[in-house]
Coordinates of C-alpha atoms in Angstrom, one line a residue:
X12 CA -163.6 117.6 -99.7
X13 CA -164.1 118.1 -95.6
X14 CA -167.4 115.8 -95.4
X15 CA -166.5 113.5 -97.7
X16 CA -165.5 110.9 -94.9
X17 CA -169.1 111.0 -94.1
X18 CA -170.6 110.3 -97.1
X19 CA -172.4 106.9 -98.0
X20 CA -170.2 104.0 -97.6
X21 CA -170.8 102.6 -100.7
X22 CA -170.7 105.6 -102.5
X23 CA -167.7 105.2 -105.1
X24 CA -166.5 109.0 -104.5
X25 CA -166.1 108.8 -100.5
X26 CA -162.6 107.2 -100.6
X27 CA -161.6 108.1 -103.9
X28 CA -162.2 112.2 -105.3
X29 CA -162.7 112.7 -109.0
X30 CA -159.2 113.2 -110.4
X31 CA -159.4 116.4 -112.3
X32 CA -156.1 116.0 -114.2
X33 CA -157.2 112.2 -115.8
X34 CA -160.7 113.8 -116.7
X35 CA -158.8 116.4 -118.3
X36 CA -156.4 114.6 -120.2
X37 CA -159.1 112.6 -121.5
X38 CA -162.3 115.0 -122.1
X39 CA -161.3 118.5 -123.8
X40 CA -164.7 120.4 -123.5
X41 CA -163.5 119.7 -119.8
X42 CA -160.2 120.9 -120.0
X43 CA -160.6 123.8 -120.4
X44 CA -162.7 124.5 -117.4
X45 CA -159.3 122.9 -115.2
X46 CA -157.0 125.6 -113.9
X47 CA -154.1 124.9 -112.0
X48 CA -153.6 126.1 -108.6
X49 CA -150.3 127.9 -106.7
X50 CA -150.0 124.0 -105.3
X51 CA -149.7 122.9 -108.5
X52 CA -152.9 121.2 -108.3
X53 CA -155.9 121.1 -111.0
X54 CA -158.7 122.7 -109.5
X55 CA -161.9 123.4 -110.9
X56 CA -163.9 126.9 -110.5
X57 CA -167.5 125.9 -108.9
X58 CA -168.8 128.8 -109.2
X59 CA -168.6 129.2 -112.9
X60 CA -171.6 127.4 -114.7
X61 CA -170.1 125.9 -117.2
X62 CA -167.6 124.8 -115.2
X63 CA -170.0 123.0 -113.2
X64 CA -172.5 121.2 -116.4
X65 CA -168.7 120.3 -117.6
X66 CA -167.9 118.3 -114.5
X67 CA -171.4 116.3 -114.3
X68 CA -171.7 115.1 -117.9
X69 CA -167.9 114.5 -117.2
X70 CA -168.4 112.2 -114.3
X71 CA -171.7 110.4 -115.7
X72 CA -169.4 109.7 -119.2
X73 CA -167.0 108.2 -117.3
X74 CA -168.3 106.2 -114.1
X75 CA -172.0 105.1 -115.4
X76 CA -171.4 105.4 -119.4
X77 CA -174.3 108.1 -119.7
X78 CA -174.6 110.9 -121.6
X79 CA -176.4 114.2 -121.3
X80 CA -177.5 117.8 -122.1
X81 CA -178.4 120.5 -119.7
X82 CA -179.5 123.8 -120.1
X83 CA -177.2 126.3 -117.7
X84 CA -180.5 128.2 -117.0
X85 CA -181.8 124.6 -115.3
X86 CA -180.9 123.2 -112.4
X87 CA -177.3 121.3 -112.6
X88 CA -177.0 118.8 -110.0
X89 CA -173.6 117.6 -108.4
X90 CA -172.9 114.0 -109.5
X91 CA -171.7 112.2 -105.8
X92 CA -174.5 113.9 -104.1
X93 CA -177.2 112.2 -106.1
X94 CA -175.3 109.1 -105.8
X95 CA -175.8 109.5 -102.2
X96 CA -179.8 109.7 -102.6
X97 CA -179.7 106.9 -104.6
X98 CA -178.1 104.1 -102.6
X99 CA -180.4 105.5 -99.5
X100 CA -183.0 104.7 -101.4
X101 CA -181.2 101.3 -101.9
X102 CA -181.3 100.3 -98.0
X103 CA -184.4 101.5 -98.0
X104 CA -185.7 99.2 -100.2
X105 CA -183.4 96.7 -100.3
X106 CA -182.8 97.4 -103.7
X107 CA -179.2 97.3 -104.6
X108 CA -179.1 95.2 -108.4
X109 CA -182.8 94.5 -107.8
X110 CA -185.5 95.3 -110.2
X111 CA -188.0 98.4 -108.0
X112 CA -190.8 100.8 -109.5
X113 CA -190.1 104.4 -108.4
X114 CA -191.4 107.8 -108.8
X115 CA -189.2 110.8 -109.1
X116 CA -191.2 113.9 -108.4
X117 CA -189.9 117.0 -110.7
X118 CA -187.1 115.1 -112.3
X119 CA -185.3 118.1 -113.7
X120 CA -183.7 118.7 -116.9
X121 CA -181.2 116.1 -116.3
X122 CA -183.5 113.5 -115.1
X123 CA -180.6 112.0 -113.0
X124 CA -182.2 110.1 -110.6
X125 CA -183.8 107.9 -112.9
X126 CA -180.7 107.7 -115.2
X127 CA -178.6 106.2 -111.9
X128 CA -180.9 103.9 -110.5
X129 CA -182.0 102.4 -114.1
X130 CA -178.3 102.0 -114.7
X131 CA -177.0 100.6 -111.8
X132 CA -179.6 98.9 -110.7
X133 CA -182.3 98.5 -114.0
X134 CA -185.3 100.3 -111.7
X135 CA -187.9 101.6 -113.4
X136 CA -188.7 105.0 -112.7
X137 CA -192.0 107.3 -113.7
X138 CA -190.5 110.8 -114.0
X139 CA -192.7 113.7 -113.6
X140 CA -192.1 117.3 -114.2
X141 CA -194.1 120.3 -115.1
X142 CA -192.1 122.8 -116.1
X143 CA -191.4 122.8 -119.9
X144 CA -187.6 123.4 -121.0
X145 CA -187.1 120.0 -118.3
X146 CA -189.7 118.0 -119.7
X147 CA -188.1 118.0 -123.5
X148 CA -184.5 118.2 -121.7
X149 CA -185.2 115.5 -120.0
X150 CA -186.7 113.5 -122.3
X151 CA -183.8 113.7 -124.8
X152 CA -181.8 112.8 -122.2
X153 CA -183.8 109.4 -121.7
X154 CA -184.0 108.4 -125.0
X155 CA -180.4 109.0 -126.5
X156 CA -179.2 106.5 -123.6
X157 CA -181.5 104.2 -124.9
X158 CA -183.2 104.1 -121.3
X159 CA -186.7 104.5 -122.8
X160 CA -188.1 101.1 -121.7
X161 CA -187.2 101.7 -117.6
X162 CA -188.1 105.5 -117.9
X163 CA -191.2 106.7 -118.3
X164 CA -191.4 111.1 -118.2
X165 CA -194.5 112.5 -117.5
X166 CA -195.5 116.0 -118.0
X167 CA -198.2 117.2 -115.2
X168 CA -199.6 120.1 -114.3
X169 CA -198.4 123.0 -111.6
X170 CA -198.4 121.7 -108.1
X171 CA -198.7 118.1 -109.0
X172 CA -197.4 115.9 -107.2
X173 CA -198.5 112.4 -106.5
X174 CA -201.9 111.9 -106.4
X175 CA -202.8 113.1 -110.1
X176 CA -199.4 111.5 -111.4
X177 CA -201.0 108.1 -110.3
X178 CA -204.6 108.7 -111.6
X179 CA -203.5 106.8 -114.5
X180 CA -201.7 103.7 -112.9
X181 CA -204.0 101.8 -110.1
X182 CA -202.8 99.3 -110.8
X183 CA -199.2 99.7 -110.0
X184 CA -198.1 99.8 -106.1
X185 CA -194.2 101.7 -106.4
X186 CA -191.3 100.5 -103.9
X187 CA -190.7 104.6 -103.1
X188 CA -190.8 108.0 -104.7
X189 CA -187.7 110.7 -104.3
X190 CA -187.7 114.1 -104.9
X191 CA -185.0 117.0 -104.6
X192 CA -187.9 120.2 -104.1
X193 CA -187.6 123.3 -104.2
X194 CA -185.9 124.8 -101.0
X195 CA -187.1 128.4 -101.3
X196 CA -189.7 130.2 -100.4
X197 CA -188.8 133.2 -102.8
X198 CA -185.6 135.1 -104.1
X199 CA -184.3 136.5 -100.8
X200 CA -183.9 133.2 -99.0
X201 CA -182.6 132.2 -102.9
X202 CA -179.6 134.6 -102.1
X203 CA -178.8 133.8 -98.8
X204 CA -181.1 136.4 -96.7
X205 CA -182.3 135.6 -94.0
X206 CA -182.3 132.1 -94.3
X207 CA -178.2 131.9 -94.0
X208 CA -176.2 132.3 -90.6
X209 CA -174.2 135.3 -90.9
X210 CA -171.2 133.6 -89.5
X211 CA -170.8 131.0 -92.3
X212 CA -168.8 131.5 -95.4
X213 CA -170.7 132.3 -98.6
X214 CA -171.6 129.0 -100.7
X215 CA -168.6 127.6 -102.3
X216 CA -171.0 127.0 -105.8
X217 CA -172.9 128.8 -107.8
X218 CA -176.7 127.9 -107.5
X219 CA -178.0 127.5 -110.8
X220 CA -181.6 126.6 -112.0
X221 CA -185.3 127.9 -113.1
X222 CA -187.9 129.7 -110.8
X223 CA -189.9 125.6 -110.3
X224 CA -187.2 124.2 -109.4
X225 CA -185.6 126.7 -106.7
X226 CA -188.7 128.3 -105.3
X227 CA -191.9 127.0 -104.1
X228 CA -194.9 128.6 -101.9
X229 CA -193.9 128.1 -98.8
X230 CA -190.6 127.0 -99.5
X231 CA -189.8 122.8 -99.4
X232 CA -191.2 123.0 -95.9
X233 CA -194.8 123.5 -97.2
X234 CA -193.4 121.7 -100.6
X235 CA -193.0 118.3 -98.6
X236 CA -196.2 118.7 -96.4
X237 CA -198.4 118.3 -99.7
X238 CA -196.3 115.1 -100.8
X239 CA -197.3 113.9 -96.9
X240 CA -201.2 114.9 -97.3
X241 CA -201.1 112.8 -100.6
X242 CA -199.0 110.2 -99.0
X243 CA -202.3 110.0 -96.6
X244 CA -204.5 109.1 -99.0
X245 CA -202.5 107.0 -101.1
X246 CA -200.8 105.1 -98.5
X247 CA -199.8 101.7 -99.1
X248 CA -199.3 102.2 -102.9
X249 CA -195.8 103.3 -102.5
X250 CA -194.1 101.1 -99.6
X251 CA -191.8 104.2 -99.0
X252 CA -192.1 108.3 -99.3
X253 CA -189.2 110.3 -99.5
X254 CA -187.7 113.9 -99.9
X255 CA -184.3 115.3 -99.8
X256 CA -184.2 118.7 -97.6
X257 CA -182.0 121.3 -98.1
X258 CA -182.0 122.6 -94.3
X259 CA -181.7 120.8 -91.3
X260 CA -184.8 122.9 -89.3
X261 CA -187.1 121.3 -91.3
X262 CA -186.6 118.2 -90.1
X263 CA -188.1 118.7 -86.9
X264 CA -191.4 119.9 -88.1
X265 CA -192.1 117.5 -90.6
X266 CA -191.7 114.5 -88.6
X267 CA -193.6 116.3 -85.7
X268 CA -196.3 116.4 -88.8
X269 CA -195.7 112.9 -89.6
X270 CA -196.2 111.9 -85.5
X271 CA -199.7 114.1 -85.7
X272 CA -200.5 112.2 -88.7
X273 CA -199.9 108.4 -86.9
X274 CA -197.5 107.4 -89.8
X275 CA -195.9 104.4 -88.2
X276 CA -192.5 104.0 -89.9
X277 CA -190.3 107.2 -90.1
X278 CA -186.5 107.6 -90.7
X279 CA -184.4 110.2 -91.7
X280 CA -180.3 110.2 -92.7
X281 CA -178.0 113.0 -94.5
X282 CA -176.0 113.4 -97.8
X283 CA -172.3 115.0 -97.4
X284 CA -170.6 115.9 -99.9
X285 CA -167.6 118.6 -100.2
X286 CA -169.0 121.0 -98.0
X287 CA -172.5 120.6 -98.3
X288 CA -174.7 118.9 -96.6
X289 CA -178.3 117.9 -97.3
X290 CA -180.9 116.1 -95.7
X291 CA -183.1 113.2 -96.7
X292 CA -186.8 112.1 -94.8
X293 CA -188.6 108.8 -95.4
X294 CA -191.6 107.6 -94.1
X295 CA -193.8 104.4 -95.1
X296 CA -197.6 103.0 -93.9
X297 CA -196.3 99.5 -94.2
X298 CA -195.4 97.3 -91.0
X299 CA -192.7 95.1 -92.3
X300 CA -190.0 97.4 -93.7
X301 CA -187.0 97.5 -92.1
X302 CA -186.5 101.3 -91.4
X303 CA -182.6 102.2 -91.1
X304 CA -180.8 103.6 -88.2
X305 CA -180.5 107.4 -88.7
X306 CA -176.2 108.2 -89.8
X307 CA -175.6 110.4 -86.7
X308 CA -176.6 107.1 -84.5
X309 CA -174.7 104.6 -86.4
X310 CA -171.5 106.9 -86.6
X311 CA -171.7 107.0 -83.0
X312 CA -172.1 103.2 -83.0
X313 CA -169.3 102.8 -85.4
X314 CA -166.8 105.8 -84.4
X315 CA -163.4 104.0 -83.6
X316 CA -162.8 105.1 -80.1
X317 CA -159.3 105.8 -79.6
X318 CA -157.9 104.3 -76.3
X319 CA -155.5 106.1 -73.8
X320 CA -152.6 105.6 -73.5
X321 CA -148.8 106.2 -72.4
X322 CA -145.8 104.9 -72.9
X323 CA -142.9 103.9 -70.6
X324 CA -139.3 104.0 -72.0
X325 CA -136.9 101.6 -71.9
X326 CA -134.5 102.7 -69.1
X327 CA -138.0 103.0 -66.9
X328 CA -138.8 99.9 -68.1
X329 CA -135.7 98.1 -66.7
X330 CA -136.0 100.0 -63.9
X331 CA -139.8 98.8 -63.2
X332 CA -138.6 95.2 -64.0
X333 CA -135.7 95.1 -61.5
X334 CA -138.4 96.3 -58.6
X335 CA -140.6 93.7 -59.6
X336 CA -138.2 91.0 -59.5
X337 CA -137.3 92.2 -56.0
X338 CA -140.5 92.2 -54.5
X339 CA -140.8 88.3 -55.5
X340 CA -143.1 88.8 -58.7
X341 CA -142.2 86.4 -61.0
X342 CA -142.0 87.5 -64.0
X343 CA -140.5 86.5 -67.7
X344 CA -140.7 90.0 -69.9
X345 CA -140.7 93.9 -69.4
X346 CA -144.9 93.6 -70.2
X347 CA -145.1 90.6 -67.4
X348 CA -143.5 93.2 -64.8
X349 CA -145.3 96.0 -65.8
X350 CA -148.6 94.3 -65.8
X351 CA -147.4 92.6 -62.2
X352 CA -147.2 96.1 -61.0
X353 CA -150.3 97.3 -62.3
X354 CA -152.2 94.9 -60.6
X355 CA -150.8 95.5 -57.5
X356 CA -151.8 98.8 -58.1
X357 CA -155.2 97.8 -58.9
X358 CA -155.5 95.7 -55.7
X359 CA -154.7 98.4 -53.6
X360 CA -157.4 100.5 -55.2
X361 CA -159.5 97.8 -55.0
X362 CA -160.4 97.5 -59.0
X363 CA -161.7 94.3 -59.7
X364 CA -159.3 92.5 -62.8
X365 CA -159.4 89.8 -64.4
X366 CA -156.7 88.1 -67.3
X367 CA -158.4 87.9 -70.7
X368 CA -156.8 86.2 -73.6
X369 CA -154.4 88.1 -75.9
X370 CA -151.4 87.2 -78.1
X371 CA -148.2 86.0 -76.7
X372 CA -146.2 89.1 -75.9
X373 CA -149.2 91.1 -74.8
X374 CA -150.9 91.2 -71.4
X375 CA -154.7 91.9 -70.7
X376 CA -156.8 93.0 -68.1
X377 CA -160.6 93.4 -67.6
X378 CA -161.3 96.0 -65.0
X379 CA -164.3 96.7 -63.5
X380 CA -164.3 99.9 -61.0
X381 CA -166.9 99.7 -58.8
X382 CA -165.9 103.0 -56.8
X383 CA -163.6 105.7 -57.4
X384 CA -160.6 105.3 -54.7
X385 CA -157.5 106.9 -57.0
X386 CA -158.4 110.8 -56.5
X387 CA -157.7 112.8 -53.6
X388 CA -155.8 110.1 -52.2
X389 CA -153.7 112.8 -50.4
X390 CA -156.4 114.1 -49.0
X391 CA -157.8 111.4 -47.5
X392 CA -154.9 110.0 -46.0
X393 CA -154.4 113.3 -44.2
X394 CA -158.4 112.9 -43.0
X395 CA -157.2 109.8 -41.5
X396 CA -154.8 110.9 -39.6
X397 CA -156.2 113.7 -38.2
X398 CA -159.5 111.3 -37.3
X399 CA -156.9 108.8 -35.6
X400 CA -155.4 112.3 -33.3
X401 CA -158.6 112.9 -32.4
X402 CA -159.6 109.8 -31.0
X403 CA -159.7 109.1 -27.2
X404 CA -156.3 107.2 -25.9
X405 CA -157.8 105.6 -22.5
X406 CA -154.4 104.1 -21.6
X407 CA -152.3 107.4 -21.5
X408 CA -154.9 109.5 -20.0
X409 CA -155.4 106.9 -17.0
X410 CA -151.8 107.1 -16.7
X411 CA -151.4 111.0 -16.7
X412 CA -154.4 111.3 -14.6
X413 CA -152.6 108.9 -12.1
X414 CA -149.3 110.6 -12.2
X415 CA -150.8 114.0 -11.3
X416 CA -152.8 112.7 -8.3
X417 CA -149.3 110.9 -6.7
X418 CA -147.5 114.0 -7.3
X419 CA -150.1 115.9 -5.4
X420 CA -150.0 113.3 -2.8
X421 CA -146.2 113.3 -2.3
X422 CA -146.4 117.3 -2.5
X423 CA -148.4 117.3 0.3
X424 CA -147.1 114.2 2.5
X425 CA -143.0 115.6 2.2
X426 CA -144.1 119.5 3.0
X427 CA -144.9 118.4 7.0
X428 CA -141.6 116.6 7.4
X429 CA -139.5 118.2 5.4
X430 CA -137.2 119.0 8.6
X431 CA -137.1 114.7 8.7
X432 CA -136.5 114.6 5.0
X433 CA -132.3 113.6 5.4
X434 CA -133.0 111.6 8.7
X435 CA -135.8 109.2 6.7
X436 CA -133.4 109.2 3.7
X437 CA -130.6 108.1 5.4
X438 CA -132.4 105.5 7.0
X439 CA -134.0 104.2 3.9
X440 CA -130.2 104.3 2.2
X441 CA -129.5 101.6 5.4
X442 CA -132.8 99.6 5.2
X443 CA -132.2 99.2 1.4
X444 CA -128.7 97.8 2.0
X445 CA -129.9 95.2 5.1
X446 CA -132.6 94.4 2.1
X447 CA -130.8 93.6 -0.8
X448 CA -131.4 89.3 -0.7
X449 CA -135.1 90.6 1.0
X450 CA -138.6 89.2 -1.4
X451 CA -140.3 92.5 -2.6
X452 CA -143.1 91.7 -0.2
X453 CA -141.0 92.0 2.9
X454 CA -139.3 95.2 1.2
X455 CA -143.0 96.5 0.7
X456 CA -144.3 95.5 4.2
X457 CA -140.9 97.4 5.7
X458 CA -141.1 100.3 3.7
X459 CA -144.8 100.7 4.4
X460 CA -143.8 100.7 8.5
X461 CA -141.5 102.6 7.9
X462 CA -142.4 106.6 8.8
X463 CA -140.4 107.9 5.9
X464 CA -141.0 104.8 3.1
X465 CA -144.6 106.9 2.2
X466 CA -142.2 109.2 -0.2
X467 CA -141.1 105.9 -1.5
X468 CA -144.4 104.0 -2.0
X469 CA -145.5 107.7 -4.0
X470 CA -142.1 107.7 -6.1
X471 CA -142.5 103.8 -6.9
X472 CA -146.0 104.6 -7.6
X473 CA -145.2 107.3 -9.9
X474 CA -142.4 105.7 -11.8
X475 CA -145.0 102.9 -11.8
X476 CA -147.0 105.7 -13.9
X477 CA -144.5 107.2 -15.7
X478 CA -143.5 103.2 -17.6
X479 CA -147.2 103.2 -18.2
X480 CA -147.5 106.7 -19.9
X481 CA -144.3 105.7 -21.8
X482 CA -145.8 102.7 -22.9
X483 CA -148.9 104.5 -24.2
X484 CA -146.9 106.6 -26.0
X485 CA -145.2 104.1 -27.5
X486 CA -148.3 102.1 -28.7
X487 CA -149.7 105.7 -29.7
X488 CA -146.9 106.4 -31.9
X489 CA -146.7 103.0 -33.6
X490 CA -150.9 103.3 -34.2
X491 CA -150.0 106.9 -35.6
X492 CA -147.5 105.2 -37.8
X493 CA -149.7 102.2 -39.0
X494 CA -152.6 104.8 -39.5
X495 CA -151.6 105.6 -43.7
X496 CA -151.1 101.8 -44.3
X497 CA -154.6 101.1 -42.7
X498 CA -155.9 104.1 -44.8
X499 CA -154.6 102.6 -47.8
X500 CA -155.7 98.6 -47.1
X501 CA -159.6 97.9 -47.8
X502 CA -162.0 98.5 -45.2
X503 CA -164.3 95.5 -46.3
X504 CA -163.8 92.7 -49.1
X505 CA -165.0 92.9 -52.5
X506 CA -166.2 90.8 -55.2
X507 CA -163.7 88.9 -56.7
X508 CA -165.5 88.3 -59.9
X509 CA -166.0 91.4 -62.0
X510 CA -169.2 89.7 -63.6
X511 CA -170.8 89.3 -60.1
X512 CA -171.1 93.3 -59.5
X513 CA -174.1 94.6 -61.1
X514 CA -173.6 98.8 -60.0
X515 CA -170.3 99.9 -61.1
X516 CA -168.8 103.0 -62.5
X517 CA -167.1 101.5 -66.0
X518 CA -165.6 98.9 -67.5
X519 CA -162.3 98.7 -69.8
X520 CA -160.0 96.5 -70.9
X521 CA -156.1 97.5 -70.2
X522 CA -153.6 96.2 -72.3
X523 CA -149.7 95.8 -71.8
X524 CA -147.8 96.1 -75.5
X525 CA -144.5 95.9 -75.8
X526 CA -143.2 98.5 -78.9
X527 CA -140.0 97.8 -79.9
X528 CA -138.0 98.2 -76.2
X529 CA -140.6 100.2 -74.6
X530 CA -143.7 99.0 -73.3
X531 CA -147.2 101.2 -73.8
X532 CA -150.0 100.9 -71.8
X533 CA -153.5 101.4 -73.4
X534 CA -157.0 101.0 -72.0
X535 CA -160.6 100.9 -74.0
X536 CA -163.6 101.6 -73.0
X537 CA -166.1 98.9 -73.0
X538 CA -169.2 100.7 -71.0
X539 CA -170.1 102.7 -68.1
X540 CA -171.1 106.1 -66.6
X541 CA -168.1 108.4 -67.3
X542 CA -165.3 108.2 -69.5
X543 CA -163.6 111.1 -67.4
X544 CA -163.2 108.2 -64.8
X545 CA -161.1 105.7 -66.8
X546 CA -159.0 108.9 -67.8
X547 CA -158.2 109.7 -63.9
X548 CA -157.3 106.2 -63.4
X549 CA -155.0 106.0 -66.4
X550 CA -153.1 109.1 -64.9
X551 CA -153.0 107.5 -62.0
X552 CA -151.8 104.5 -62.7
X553 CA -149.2 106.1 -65.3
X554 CA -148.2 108.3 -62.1
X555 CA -147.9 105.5 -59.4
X556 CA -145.9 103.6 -62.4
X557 CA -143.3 106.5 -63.1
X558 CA -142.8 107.5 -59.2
X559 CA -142.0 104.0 -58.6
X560 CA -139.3 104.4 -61.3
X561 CA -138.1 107.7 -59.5
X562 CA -137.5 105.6 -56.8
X563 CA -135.7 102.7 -57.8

């Protein structure tokens, strides 16, 4: 039963199937209709009639004490289905063990709608139905569960549905009508043509019932647009309309008709059960019903999210705890390291966290990313660099530019006197020596008088430049080498207190569990733009976690 998950919550079939081997062991005339499939399991054929009638009167015996008779020519209805009409109707109302007037339109042979609610809840229910073989069916049905003082079946005319049922009782203002109409608009759509996708399987029950109950002009979409015209001029004497649909495209049209039509409260929710699914529309003219949230809404609201997560062993574990010890983090457990390492992590990426409480052996965090700095980190550490190589370095130019002018100088100055060049050594070689106790303005002011100390003064000067290139190079290379860490470190501070930021991307909580000797890391959505965010930072941080255990 795929959908079953999804049916009404307090529907007593949603967490707990019919057992087909009890229900046999205990109700022969449906035995015999339980075969036992090549799982060993009891199965019943739905596509056999009898099979079908044998499993309702079955399931109305045993869970709501009621007992009835249905022609296999009429319309059989599944038993949890109805069951999920019924306790709609219930929110909808506010009717659960409450006494409410309500109006089934085209009750059917096995007048099961009334037969629920009066015996669950002891609503009283006016019944119509026009077709003859129902009428007496259902009437039988009434009375021999001694039901005849909360239903009350009416037989009307064709195409009857609300106004001249109600001729009768003024009086009377109902709490809601229901009605399961007729979904076709003739025998081909009956059969599946045209009215079926071709890529779904072929209907997993036989679909029994008479020519009213099956077909209608127009099909239910025209079926439930009269109920709304008489809805229009009845108005407040039902507080709410309703009508179960048996495809989803109609939805859209009718409440686009409902909108034209100003009705002020609409709603609309769907029954699963098995593999079918139907659809149910409500409207009312009255301001102070509470109109419930449509299922695919509050399944959304209610869905459990799963968190990500990952898990790091116990050898990693040590590993991580050792490296956090080192680095001075104090730290008690395995989940006080990890989480120690993780926020070091998140500092760097500049995450804003704060601790939240949690149990004992359990760490949690409350991020708040304001902007996404964990991808392409690579990438931009490379940009970086390559920014910091392009940049102007005054110091070493000055001091190349320098170097090249001397050179030229002491190029052209030696080439006149080169025949002088041994002579003006030699006598340097001697001045030096007479020189060595000399101050090094004296030496300057001798070797400036001095015909050959011009060489000199250039070479001083170009050593002079050479120390200063070198030490450019120097502070170049150790700028070069401090270039990734300033990459990595903030360019401006942030917030400290996640509640202060008002723009960010997401928030999630991160929590640090130990499991047995390993530790797992999970983290939760709470709200934001992208989920596809949070899962890059997880990787991230499960990546910067298990590198650091590569490199212990």
């Amino acid at each position: 039963m795929a959908l079953n998950k999804s049916m009404h919550p307090r529907n007593r079939y949603k967490d707990k199937p019919p057992d087909f081997g009890y229900l046999a062991s205990k109700y022969p005339d449906f035995q015999q209709h339980v075969h036992t499939s090549l799982a060993g399991r009891p199965v019943v054929n739905f596509k056999e009639p009898e099979a079908v009638r044998a499993l309702t009167c079955t399931l109305l015996k045993e869970d709501f004490g009621l007992t009835i008779q249905i022609p296999l020519e009429r319309l059989i209805p599944t038993v949890p289905l109805r069951l999920n009409y019924i306790h709609w109707v219930e929110d909808l109302i506010d009717g659960q063990k409450q006494p409410r007037r309500g109006i089934d339109i085209g009750t059917g042979a096995s007048c099961i709608y009334p037969l629920l609610g009066a015996t669950m809840n002891g609503w009283y229910f006016l019944a119509t139905e026009v077709d003859d073989i129902c009428f007496d069916y259902a009437t039988k049905n009434v009375e021999q569960n001694n039901l005849s003082d909360l239903i009350k079946v009416v037989k009307v005319p064709q195409k009857t549905l609300l106004m001249d049922a109600l001729k009768e009782e003024t009086e009377i203002v109902y709490d809601f009508c229901m009605c399961n109409p007729p979904f076709f608009a003739n025998q081909l759509e009956a059969k599946g043509v045209n009215s079926r996708n071709s890529r779904r399987p072929p209907p997993s029950s036989v679909n029994t019932g008479g020519v009213t109950e099956i077909m209608a002009e127009g099909g239910e979409l025209e079926f439930v647009k009269r109920i709304i015209h008489d809805s229009l001029q009845l108005k407040k004497r039902l507080r709410w309309y309703s009508c179960m649909l048996g495809k989803k495209c109609s939805l859209t049209p009718l409440k686009e008709e409902l909108r034209k039509q100003g009705v002020p409260k609409v709603t609309h929710t769907e029954f699963c059960q098995g593999r079918t699914m139907r659809w149910a529309l409500a409207w009312s003219f009255y301001d102070d019903v509470i109109v419930p949230s449509p299922p695919n809404k509050k399944r959304k609201l209610e869905k459990a999210r799963k968190p990500l997560s990952f898990t790091l062993p116990e050898a990693g574990v040590k590993e991580l705890q050792t490296k956090a010890s080192v680095s001075g983090r104090k730290a008690r457990s395995p989940v006080d390291s990890i989480t120690a390492l993780l926020e070091k992590t998140l500092t760097d990426l500049r995450v804003l966290h704060k601790h939240v409480p949690c149990t004992k052996q359990e760490q949690s965090l409350f991020l708040t990313a304001v902007e996404n700095t964990w991808i392409h980190g690579r990438q931009k550490r490379r940009e970086g660099a390559r920014h910091l190589r392009e940049l102007p370095r005054a110091p070493q130019s000055a001091g190349t530019t320098s170097s090249q002018t001397a050179m030229a100088t002491a190029t052209t100055t030696t080439t006149p006197s080169s025949q002088n060049q041994s002579s003006s050594t030699q006598n340097t070689l001697d001045d030096t020596k007479h020189s060595n106790c000399a101050s090094a303005e004296e030496t300057s002011k001798d070797v400036t008088h001095d015909p050959a100390g011009e060489q000199k003064e250039v070479l001083e000067s170009v050593s002079g430049g050479d120390v200063d290139m070198e030490s450019s190079m120097e502070a170049g290379q150790e700028t070069a080498k401090e270039a990734p860490a300033a990459a990595s470190e903030p360019p401006s501070e942030r917030p400290l207190s996640p509640a202060a930021v008002k723009h960010f991307l997401f928030k999630c909580l991160l929590n640090v569990i130990p499991e047995e000797r390993d530790v797992v890391v999970e983290m939760h959505w709470v709200e934001g733009q992208n989920k596809d965010l949070m899962n890059q930072l997880c990787t991230y941080l499960k990546n910067t976690l298990l590198k650091s255990v590569g490199k212990c």
